[in-house]
Short mmCIF file of C-alpha atoms and ligand atoms in Angstrom, two decimals:
data_model
loop_
_atom_site.label_atom_id
_atom_site.label_comp_id
_atom_site.label_asym_id
_atom_site.label_seq_id
_atom_site.Cartn_x
_atom_site.Cartn_y
_atom_site.Cartn_z
CA MET A 1 -35.05 8.56 -10.28
CA LYS A 2 -32.62 5.72 -9.69
CA ALA A 3 -30.27 6.32 -6.75
CA LYS A 4 -26.64 6.88 -7.67
CA LYS A 5 -24.51 3.85 -6.91
CA VAL A 6 -21.57 4.36 -4.57
CA ASN A 7 -19.27 1.37 -4.34
CA ILE A 8 -17.79 0.29 -1.03
CA THR A 9 -14.39 -1.38 -0.83
CA GLU A 10 -13.84 -3.12 2.51
CA THR A 11 -10.24 -2.84 3.72
CA VAL A 12 -10.23 -4.85 6.95
CA LEU A 13 -8.10 -7.64 5.49
CA ARG A 14 -5.39 -5.37 4.08
CA ASP A 15 -5.11 -1.68 4.93
CA ALA A 16 -6.93 -1.75 8.29
CA ASN A 17 -4.94 -4.84 9.22
CA GLN A 18 -1.73 -3.11 8.07
CA SER A 19 -2.43 0.29 9.64
CA LEU A 20 -3.68 -0.89 13.04
CA ILE A 21 -2.03 -4.23 13.81
CA ALA A 22 1.11 -4.15 11.66
CA THR A 23 -0.39 -6.66 9.17
CA ARG A 24 -0.40 -9.51 11.69
CA LEU A 25 -3.85 -10.94 10.93
CA PRO A 26 -3.33 -14.59 9.96
CA PHE A 27 -5.57 -16.31 7.41
CA GLU A 28 -7.07 -18.67 9.99
CA LYS A 29 -8.43 -15.70 11.98
CA PHE A 30 -10.53 -14.34 9.14
CA GLU A 31 -11.28 -17.50 7.16
CA PRO A 32 -14.53 -18.24 9.06
CA ILE A 33 -16.06 -14.86 8.13
CA LEU A 34 -15.12 -14.81 4.44
CA ALA A 35 -18.35 -16.42 3.22
CA LYS A 36 -20.37 -13.84 5.13
CA MET A 37 -18.23 -11.00 3.78
CA ASP A 38 -18.88 -12.31 0.28
CA LYS A 39 -22.60 -11.70 0.87
CA ALA A 40 -22.33 -8.17 2.28
CA GLY A 41 -22.64 -6.41 -1.06
CA TYR A 42 -19.18 -4.87 -1.12
CA TYR A 43 -17.93 -3.81 -4.52
CA SER A 44 -14.57 -5.30 -3.63
CA MET A 45 -12.51 -6.60 -0.73
CA GLU A 46 -8.97 -5.32 -0.43
CA CYS A 47 -7.25 -8.43 0.85
CA TRP A 48 -3.72 -8.73 -0.55
CA GLY A 49 -0.64 -6.74 -1.50
CA GLY A 50 0.81 -3.79 0.38
CA ALA A 51 2.63 -5.23 3.37
CA THR A 52 0.60 -8.47 3.56
CA PHE A 53 3.00 -10.42 1.33
CA ASP A 54 6.07 -9.56 3.40
CA SER A 55 4.17 -10.10 6.65
CA CYS A 56 2.91 -13.56 5.62
CA LEU A 57 6.46 -14.76 5.00
CA ARG A 58 8.18 -12.84 7.79
CA TYR A 59 5.82 -13.13 10.75
CA LEU A 60 2.97 -15.48 10.01
CA SER A 61 4.78 -18.39 8.35
CA GLU A 62 2.13 -18.37 5.64
CA ASP A 63 2.54 -18.73 1.93
CA PRO A 64 1.11 -15.46 0.53
CA TRP A 65 0.10 -17.14 -2.75
CA ASP A 66 -1.81 -19.82 -0.86
CA ARG A 67 -3.53 -17.12 1.17
CA LEU A 68 -4.86 -15.47 -1.99
CA ARG A 69 -5.94 -18.79 -3.53
CA ASN A 70 -7.69 -19.75 -0.30
CA ILE A 71 -9.56 -16.44 -0.07
CA ARG A 72 -10.70 -16.90 -3.66
CA LYS A 73 -11.99 -20.40 -2.88
CA THR A 74 -14.56 -18.91 -0.48
CA VAL A 75 -15.13 -15.44 -1.92
CA LYS A 76 -16.85 -16.32 -5.18
CA ASN A 77 -18.93 -13.20 -5.93
CA THR A 78 -17.08 -10.18 -4.55
CA LYS A 79 -14.10 -8.79 -6.43
CA LEU A 80 -10.75 -9.30 -4.75
CA GLN A 81 -8.43 -6.32 -4.73
CA MET A 82 -4.78 -5.69 -3.99
CA LEU A 83 -2.32 -2.81 -3.65
CA LEU A 84 0.80 -2.91 -5.82
CA ARG A 85 3.77 -0.54 -5.40
CA GLY A 86 4.38 -0.24 -9.14
CA GLN A 87 7.81 -1.39 -10.24
CA ASN A 88 8.59 -2.10 -6.54
CA LEU A 89 5.85 -4.78 -6.57
CA LEU A 90 5.35 -5.56 -2.87
CA GLY A 91 8.88 -4.70 -1.82
CA TYR A 92 11.01 -1.61 -1.44
CA LYS A 93 13.21 -1.55 -4.54
CA HIS A 94 12.67 -1.62 -8.28
CA TYR A 95 12.53 -5.05 -9.92
CA PRO A 96 13.30 -5.80 -13.56
CA ASP A 97 10.37 -6.05 -15.97
CA ASP A 98 10.47 -9.83 -16.41
CA VAL A 99 10.00 -10.27 -12.65
CA VAL A 100 7.23 -7.67 -12.56
CA ARG A 101 5.32 -9.35 -15.39
CA GLU A 102 5.68 -12.86 -13.98
CA PHE A 103 4.59 -11.70 -10.53
CA ILE A 104 1.43 -10.13 -11.93
CA LYS A 105 0.65 -13.22 -14.04
CA HIS A 106 0.78 -15.43 -10.95
CA THR A 107 -1.37 -12.93 -9.05
CA ALA A 108 -4.02 -13.28 -11.74
CA ASP A 109 -3.73 -17.08 -11.66
CA CYS A 110 -4.40 -17.05 -7.93
CA GLY A 111 -7.70 -15.25 -8.47
CA MET A 112 -7.09 -11.51 -8.14
CA ASP A 113 -9.57 -9.14 -9.83
CA ILE A 114 -8.46 -5.54 -9.21
CA VAL A 115 -4.90 -4.28 -8.96
CA ARG A 116 -4.41 -0.78 -7.55
CA ILE A 117 -1.06 0.42 -8.82
CA PHE A 118 0.89 3.40 -7.53
CA ASP A 119 4.33 4.96 -7.56
CA ALA A 120 5.44 6.94 -4.51
CA LEU A 121 6.68 9.82 -6.70
CA ASN A 122 3.77 9.65 -9.15
CA ASP A 123 6.39 8.89 -11.80
CA LEU A 124 4.00 7.10 -14.12
CA ARG A 125 6.83 5.38 -16.02
CA ASN A 126 7.14 3.23 -12.90
CA ILE A 127 3.62 1.84 -13.24
CA GLU A 128 3.37 1.40 -17.02
CA VAL A 129 4.59 -2.18 -17.15
CA CYS A 130 2.32 -3.15 -14.22
CA VAL A 131 -0.71 -1.59 -15.87
CA ASP A 132 0.06 -3.29 -19.16
CA GLN A 133 0.54 -6.73 -17.60
CA THR A 134 -2.47 -6.37 -15.29
CA LYS A 135 -4.67 -5.79 -18.30
CA LYS A 136 -3.01 -8.54 -20.36
CA SER A 137 -3.69 -10.93 -17.49
CA GLY A 138 -7.37 -10.02 -17.61
CA MET A 139 -7.53 -7.98 -14.41
CA HIS A 140 -8.79 -4.46 -13.70
CA ALA A 141 -5.96 -1.91 -13.47
CA SER A 142 -6.67 0.94 -11.10
CA GLY A 143 -4.20 3.75 -11.86
CA THR A 144 -3.32 5.66 -8.73
CA ILE A 145 -2.37 9.22 -7.87
CA CYS A 146 -0.60 9.71 -4.53
CA TYR A 147 -2.04 12.76 -2.89
CA THR A 148 0.15 15.31 -1.19
CA VAL A 149 0.23 19.04 -0.53
CA SER A 150 2.99 21.19 -2.06
CA PRO A 151 3.33 24.25 -4.27
CA ILE A 152 3.66 22.04 -7.36
CA HIS A 153 0.88 19.57 -6.49
CA THR A 154 -1.81 21.80 -7.91
CA LEU A 155 -5.29 20.86 -9.05
CA GLU A 156 -4.12 21.43 -12.59
CA ASN A 157 -1.19 19.01 -12.22
CA TYR A 158 -3.36 16.33 -10.63
CA VAL A 159 -5.83 16.59 -13.48
CA LYS A 160 -2.96 16.27 -15.94
CA THR A 161 -1.77 13.12 -14.15
CA ALA A 162 -5.31 11.73 -14.26
CA LYS A 163 -5.48 12.36 -18.00
CA THR A 164 -2.13 10.61 -18.53
CA LEU A 165 -3.41 7.59 -16.58
CA GLU A 166 -6.55 7.51 -18.71
CA ASN A 167 -4.44 7.56 -21.85
CA MET A 168 -2.35 4.73 -20.41
CA GLY A 169 -5.51 2.62 -20.47
CA VAL A 170 -6.29 2.15 -16.77
CA ASP A 171 -9.81 0.97 -15.90
CA SER A 172 -10.32 3.29 -12.95
CA LEU A 173 -8.57 6.12 -11.22
CA CYS A 174 -7.71 6.05 -7.54
CA ILE A 175 -6.76 9.09 -5.47
CA LYS A 176 -4.66 7.78 -2.63
CA ASP A 177 -4.32 9.91 0.48
CA MET A 178 -2.01 7.76 2.58
CA ALA A 179 -1.55 10.36 5.29
CA GLY A 180 -5.19 11.27 5.77
CA ILE A 181 -4.47 14.95 5.15
CA MET A 182 -6.96 15.54 2.33
CA SER A 183 -9.66 17.91 3.52
CA PRO A 184 -13.34 17.66 2.53
CA LYS A 185 -13.01 20.77 0.36
CA GLU A 186 -9.84 19.53 -1.34
CA ALA A 187 -11.54 16.19 -2.02
CA TYR A 188 -14.60 17.88 -3.46
CA ASP A 189 -12.57 20.16 -5.74
CA LEU A 190 -10.19 17.42 -6.86
CA VAL A 191 -12.82 14.79 -7.62
CA LYS A 192 -14.95 17.37 -9.43
CA ALA A 193 -12.02 18.54 -11.55
CA ILE A 194 -11.00 14.99 -12.42
CA LYS A 195 -14.57 13.93 -13.19
CA GLU A 196 -14.88 16.87 -15.59
CA THR A 197 -11.76 15.76 -17.44
CA VAL A 198 -11.65 11.96 -17.49
CA LYS A 199 -14.39 9.42 -18.09
CA LEU A 200 -13.06 6.80 -15.69
CA PRO A 201 -14.67 5.71 -12.42
CA VAL A 202 -12.96 7.56 -9.55
CA VAL A 203 -12.00 5.93 -6.26
CA LEU A 204 -10.99 7.74 -3.09
CA HIS A 205 -8.71 6.16 -0.54
CA THR A 206 -8.01 8.04 2.68
CA HIS A 207 -7.22 7.40 6.33
CA SER A 208 -8.98 8.71 9.44
CA THR A 209 -5.70 9.81 11.04
CA THR A 210 -6.52 13.51 11.26
CA GLY A 211 -10.25 13.05 11.79
CA LEU A 212 -11.11 14.40 8.34
CA GLY A 213 -11.71 11.00 6.73
CA PRO A 214 -15.50 10.54 6.89
CA MET A 215 -16.18 14.17 5.90
CA THR A 216 -13.66 13.91 3.08
CA LEU A 217 -15.30 10.75 1.72
CA LEU A 218 -18.74 12.31 1.91
CA LYS A 219 -17.73 15.44 0.02
CA ALA A 220 -15.92 13.29 -2.55
CA VAL A 221 -19.12 11.32 -3.14
CA GLU A 222 -21.03 14.58 -3.55
CA ALA A 223 -18.51 15.57 -6.20
CA GLY A 224 -19.16 12.33 -8.10
CA CYS A 225 -16.68 9.87 -6.58
CA ASP A 226 -17.77 6.33 -7.52
CA THR A 227 -16.00 4.16 -4.96
CA ILE A 228 -14.76 4.73 -1.41
CA ASP A 229 -12.58 2.63 0.86
CA THR A 230 -13.87 1.88 4.36
CA ALA A 231 -13.08 -0.55 7.16
CA ILE A 232 -15.52 -2.51 9.33
CA SER A 233 -16.03 -0.33 12.40
CA CYS A 234 -14.08 -2.20 15.07
CA PHE A 235 -11.03 -2.03 12.77
CA SER A 236 -11.69 1.53 11.59
CA ASN A 237 -10.64 5.08 12.42
CA GLY A 238 -7.30 6.47 13.54
CA THR A 239 -4.65 5.35 11.08
CA SER A 240 -7.18 3.01 9.45
CA GLN A 241 -10.09 3.93 7.14
CA PRO A 242 -13.41 5.54 8.14
CA PRO A 243 -16.00 3.00 9.38
CA THR A 244 -17.95 1.04 6.76
CA GLU A 245 -21.24 1.01 8.67
CA SER A 246 -21.28 4.76 9.39
CA MET A 247 -20.51 5.63 5.77
CA VAL A 248 -23.12 3.18 4.44
CA TYR A 249 -25.73 4.50 6.91
CA THR A 250 -25.03 8.11 5.94
CA LEU A 251 -24.94 7.52 2.20
CA GLU A 252 -28.10 5.41 2.14
CA GLN A 253 -29.95 8.08 4.13
CA MET A 254 -28.81 10.68 1.63
CA GLY A 255 -30.26 8.67 -1.23
CA TYR A 256 -27.18 6.84 -2.53
CA ASP A 257 -27.22 3.12 -3.21
CA THR A 258 -24.20 1.36 -1.69
CA GLY A 259 -25.54 -2.14 -2.24
CA VAL A 260 -24.25 -3.06 1.23
CA ASP A 261 -26.52 -5.04 3.56
CA GLN A 262 -26.35 -3.36 6.96
CA SER A 263 -27.51 -6.44 8.85
CA ILE A 264 -24.61 -8.39 7.37
CA THR A 265 -22.03 -5.70 8.19
CA LYS A 266 -23.30 -5.91 11.77
CA GLU A 267 -22.56 -9.64 11.79
CA ILE A 268 -19.13 -9.04 10.29
CA ASN A 269 -18.33 -6.45 12.93
CA ASP A 270 -19.57 -8.81 15.68
CA TYR A 271 -17.19 -11.42 14.32
CA PHE A 272 -14.18 -9.08 14.36
CA LYS A 273 -14.87 -7.57 17.81
CA PRO A 274 -13.30 -10.36 19.90
CA ILE A 275 -10.36 -10.44 17.47
CA GLN A 276 -9.85 -6.72 18.04
CA ALA A 277 -10.07 -7.32 21.80
CA ASP A 278 -7.37 -10.02 21.56
CA TYR A 279 -5.01 -7.66 19.72
CA LEU A 280 -5.64 -4.94 22.30
CA LYS A 281 -4.83 -7.40 25.06
CA SER A 282 -1.66 -8.65 23.41
CA GLY A 283 -0.51 -5.07 22.83
CA LEU A 284 -0.26 -5.46 19.05
CA LEU A 285 -3.14 -3.03 18.76
CA ASP A 286 -2.10 0.15 20.53
CA PRO A 287 -5.24 2.17 21.35
CA ILE A 288 -3.29 5.31 20.47
CA VAL A 289 -3.34 4.48 16.74
CA MET A 290 -7.13 4.54 16.82
CA THR A 291 -7.25 8.10 18.13
CA THR A 292 -7.34 11.33 16.13
CA LYS A 293 -4.08 13.18 15.57
CA THR A 294 -4.39 16.67 14.20
CA GLU A 295 -0.70 17.66 14.21
CA ALA A 296 -0.45 16.68 10.56
CA LEU A 297 -2.81 19.54 9.77
CA VAL A 298 -0.49 22.06 11.45
CA TYR A 299 2.84 20.74 10.16
CA GLN A 300 1.56 19.36 6.86
CA ILE A 301 3.43 16.14 7.49
CA PRO A 302 1.87 12.74 8.08
CA GLY A 303 1.34 11.49 11.63
CA GLY A 304 3.63 8.48 11.19
CA MET A 305 6.46 10.70 10.06
CA LEU A 306 6.01 13.02 13.04
CA SER A 307 6.11 10.17 15.55
CA ASN A 308 9.23 8.79 13.81
CA LEU A 309 10.91 12.19 14.16
CA VAL A 310 10.01 12.43 17.83
CA ALA A 311 11.33 8.91 18.45
CA GLN A 312 14.54 9.64 16.54
CA LEU A 313 15.21 12.85 18.46
CA LYS A 314 14.37 11.21 21.79
CA ALA A 315 16.85 8.42 21.08
CA GLN A 316 19.52 11.04 20.44
CA LYS A 317 18.47 13.03 23.53
CA ALA A 318 17.65 15.99 21.32
CA LEU A 319 13.90 16.34 21.63
CA ASP A 320 14.42 20.05 22.37
CA ARG A 321 15.47 20.45 18.71
CA LEU A 322 12.09 19.27 17.40
CA GLU A 323 10.92 22.75 16.42
CA GLU A 324 14.10 23.32 14.37
CA VAL A 325 13.68 19.94 12.66
CA LEU A 326 10.07 20.77 11.81
CA LEU A 327 11.27 23.99 10.18
CA GLU A 328 14.02 22.14 8.31
CA THR A 329 11.68 19.41 7.01
CA PRO A 330 9.86 21.52 4.39
CA ARG A 331 13.21 22.93 3.23
CA VAL A 332 14.63 19.44 2.66
CA ARG A 333 11.46 18.47 0.88
CA GLU A 334 11.77 21.49 -1.39
CA ASP A 335 15.44 20.63 -2.13
CA LEU A 336 14.33 17.15 -3.17
CA GLY A 337 11.66 18.46 -5.55
CA TYR A 338 8.61 17.96 -3.32
CA PRO A 339 8.28 14.17 -3.14
CA PRO A 340 4.92 13.08 -1.65
CA LEU A 341 5.54 12.34 2.03
CA VAL A 342 4.76 8.65 1.86
CA THR A 343 6.92 5.58 2.49
CA PRO A 344 9.83 5.60 1.73
CA MET A 345 10.04 9.36 1.03
CA SER A 346 8.64 10.45 4.40
CA GLN A 347 11.38 8.56 6.26
CA MET A 348 14.10 9.84 3.91
CA VAL A 349 13.05 13.48 4.25
CA GLY A 350 12.56 13.24 8.03
CA VAL A 351 15.90 11.57 8.73
CA GLN A 352 17.74 14.05 6.49
CA ALA A 353 16.09 17.05 8.15
CA ALA A 354 16.99 15.75 11.62
CA THR A 355 20.56 15.02 10.49
CA ASN A 356 20.94 18.50 9.00
CA VAL A 357 19.87 20.08 12.30
CA LEU A 358 21.83 17.82 14.64
CA VAL A 359 25.07 17.89 12.63
CA GLY A 360 24.80 21.65 12.40
CA GLU A 361 25.60 21.74 8.69
CA ARG A 362 23.08 21.01 5.95
CA TYR A 363 23.83 17.86 3.93
CA LYS A 364 27.21 17.25 5.54
CA ASN A 365 25.94 13.70 6.03
CA VAL A 366 23.62 12.32 3.38
CA SER A 367 21.92 8.93 3.77
CA LYS A 368 22.44 6.28 1.09
CA GLU A 369 18.71 6.42 0.34
CA VAL A 370 18.82 10.15 -0.39
CA LYS A 371 21.91 9.54 -2.56
CA ALA A 372 20.01 6.88 -4.52
CA TYR A 373 17.07 9.25 -4.83
CA LEU A 374 19.32 11.98 -6.22
CA ARG A 375 20.79 9.44 -8.64
CA GLY A 376 17.26 8.95 -9.97
CA GLU A 377 16.89 5.40 -8.70
CA TYR A 378 13.40 6.03 -7.36
CA GLY A 379 12.21 7.81 -10.48
CA GLN A 380 11.74 11.41 -11.42
CA ALA A 381 11.13 13.94 -8.66
CA PRO A 382 7.82 15.77 -9.04
CA GLY A 383 9.55 19.20 -9.04
CA GLU A 384 13.02 20.64 -9.55
CA VAL A 385 15.71 19.08 -7.39
CA ASN A 386 18.20 21.58 -5.92
CA ALA A 387 21.07 21.54 -8.45
CA ASP A 388 23.69 22.54 -5.85
CA LEU A 389 22.67 19.61 -3.70
CA VAL A 390 22.95 17.18 -6.63
CA LYS A 391 26.42 18.51 -7.41
CA LYS A 392 27.51 18.33 -3.78
CA VAL A 393 26.33 14.73 -3.37
CA LEU A 394 26.96 13.20 -6.79
CA GLY A 395 29.94 15.28 -7.95
CA ASP A 396 30.44 14.51 -11.63
CA GLU A 397 28.23 11.43 -11.59
CA LYS A 398 25.20 11.88 -13.87
CA PRO A 399 21.78 11.01 -12.46
CA VAL A 400 19.69 8.40 -14.28
CA THR A 401 17.00 10.13 -16.29
CA CYS A 402 15.48 7.09 -18.00
CA ARG A 403 13.02 4.75 -16.27
CA PHE A 404 15.22 3.13 -13.62
CA ALA A 405 14.02 -0.42 -14.42
CA ASP A 406 15.50 0.01 -17.91
CA THR A 407 18.91 -0.19 -16.27
CA LEU A 408 18.11 -3.56 -14.63
CA ALA A 409 18.97 -6.88 -16.29
CA PRO A 410 16.28 -9.59 -16.45
CA ALA A 411 16.44 -11.65 -13.28
CA LEU A 412 13.88 -14.44 -13.48
CA ASP A 413 15.87 -17.14 -15.29
CA SER A 414 19.22 -16.27 -13.74
CA THR A 415 17.75 -16.36 -10.23
CA ARG A 416 15.96 -19.64 -11.01
CA GLU A 417 19.31 -21.18 -11.93
CA ALA A 418 21.13 -19.71 -8.95
CA VAL A 419 18.44 -20.75 -6.52
CA LYS A 420 18.42 -24.31 -7.85
CA LYS A 421 22.13 -24.53 -7.09
CA GLU A 422 22.00 -22.87 -3.70
CA LEU A 423 18.68 -23.93 -2.22
CA GLY A 424 17.81 -27.06 -4.19
CA ASP A 425 14.33 -28.36 -3.46
CA LEU A 426 13.57 -25.66 -0.91
CA VAL A 427 12.24 -23.55 -3.77
CA ARG A 428 9.47 -25.70 -5.15
CA ASN A 429 7.95 -23.68 -7.98
CA ASP A 430 7.83 -20.26 -9.62
CA GLU A 431 5.68 -18.80 -6.87
CA ASP A 432 8.43 -19.67 -4.39
CA LEU A 433 10.93 -18.19 -6.82
CA LEU A 434 8.97 -14.92 -6.95
CA SER A 435 8.69 -14.83 -3.15
CA TYR A 436 12.45 -15.35 -3.04
CA ILE A 437 13.20 -12.58 -5.53
CA ALA A 438 10.93 -10.20 -3.60
CA PHE A 439 12.32 -10.99 -0.13
CA PRO A 440 15.37 -13.30 -0.35
CA GLN A 441 16.32 -13.76 3.31
CA VAL A 442 12.78 -13.71 4.63
CA ALA A 443 11.59 -16.20 1.99
CA GLU A 444 14.50 -18.57 2.61
CA LYS A 445 13.74 -18.58 6.32
CA TYR A 446 10.11 -19.31 5.54
CA PHE A 447 11.01 -22.18 3.16
CA ASN A 448 13.16 -23.77 5.87
CA ALA A 449 10.42 -23.42 8.46
CA ARG A 450 7.96 -24.98 6.02
CA GLU A 451 10.22 -28.00 5.45
CA GLU A 452 10.63 -28.49 9.16
CA LYS A 453 6.93 -28.20 9.85
CA GLU A 454 6.12 -30.75 7.18
CA SER A 455 8.72 -33.24 8.32
CA ARG A 456 7.27 -33.08 11.82
CA CYS A 457 3.89 -34.17 10.52
CA VAL A 458 3.85 -37.97 10.76
CA LYS A 459 2.59 -39.41 7.54
CA TYR A 460 0.09 -42.19 8.18
CA THR A 461 -0.73 -44.75 5.58
CA VAL A 462 -4.45 -44.65 5.28
CA THR A 463 -6.24 -47.91 4.64
CA ARG A 464 -9.01 -47.11 2.25
CA VAL A 465 -12.38 -48.56 2.96
CA ASP A 466 -14.80 -48.61 0.09
CA ASP A 467 -18.31 -48.97 1.30
CO1 LIG B 501 -3.82 3.34 2.82
#
């Protein structure tokens, strides 16, 4: 009997890089290993999107579009993959449809193959346009379900969401456990239920944060999961993904075919080891993020959110109120209709819970983000939002119930005009324009730095010798 194929997606260039070293890996550091990575037998390499775009412009003085094109130049056989935050693209607010479509078209032109598309609230209206354009641009659209635990996030509801994504026309279905809280049993049951209902390939994305990761991936594969995300071992574990080599070793021994060459993954890991050591030395890689944190399993909130809460309370000299805040957190989440505790929702819920406790009166102070959420600017809450809270915060103002992007005017042409007037030749083409629309201040700073760098380069006249 032919062994069942299990695809491996290597995340070192995107999620591992983002989760462990705040997305600070510059192109030049990984360029020399790309050709080798292309030969490893990975199904795909996650290498773009998420926070990489922002980080390229903000910290690395790199053009993100060039980065993608340059990866594609070397990686000729392995599929390139990215993470897209639905209508938020790679930023933190909703963009109008014309911007979303143009952004995705340029992504395809630069050589992308697979676009994993999610919405933090699982409001699928916020990914429709992305899915449509991804397919129109000839790429693979991976429809994503954000995984969380709440009374309304039942197996039945997840299966329903999966079915809706299938009907939307996605090419695969990704279950995304950003917090690493999905247990092996939950993974098994969920993948099995989805596999029984939809015909699409299923992908599981998790993090090792709580120590469950490798077990969760294994049980998911046993339930029929087709693709798993892993990171090369020296950039694995903790807040990153489970290690590629250990998963490949285990799966191959159990009779699965991963297609990954274990002698090549060894070489890839050997290449990244001194890079990891450099980041440890510089302090950018804090060894603590590579350790296992099980608090999330007790409090049912992600590790990042817990450390933010601790830091916030410490700063206000109120660490002794932590227990109260941890009791308030699930109540706030319930009031907000059980949003998945992922960025930006985890921060919003945590800050509101701490504020409620410290002020001594619930919702006396409400952040502008929570106000926007209640107005419907992030999309539809998964469950019922507390009606008294909406009334208290919005008064007579009616929340938006349509897809929020429908309220946004097209911005591509108007921004092109405005930018021409304000920045002149600094913005050289539509890729620059898209970078600018995504991150105006950061992009402008980058464009200026680019000009300066280029003007410093002395331009020699080369005498051509033809012989
Ligand atoms: Co992730």
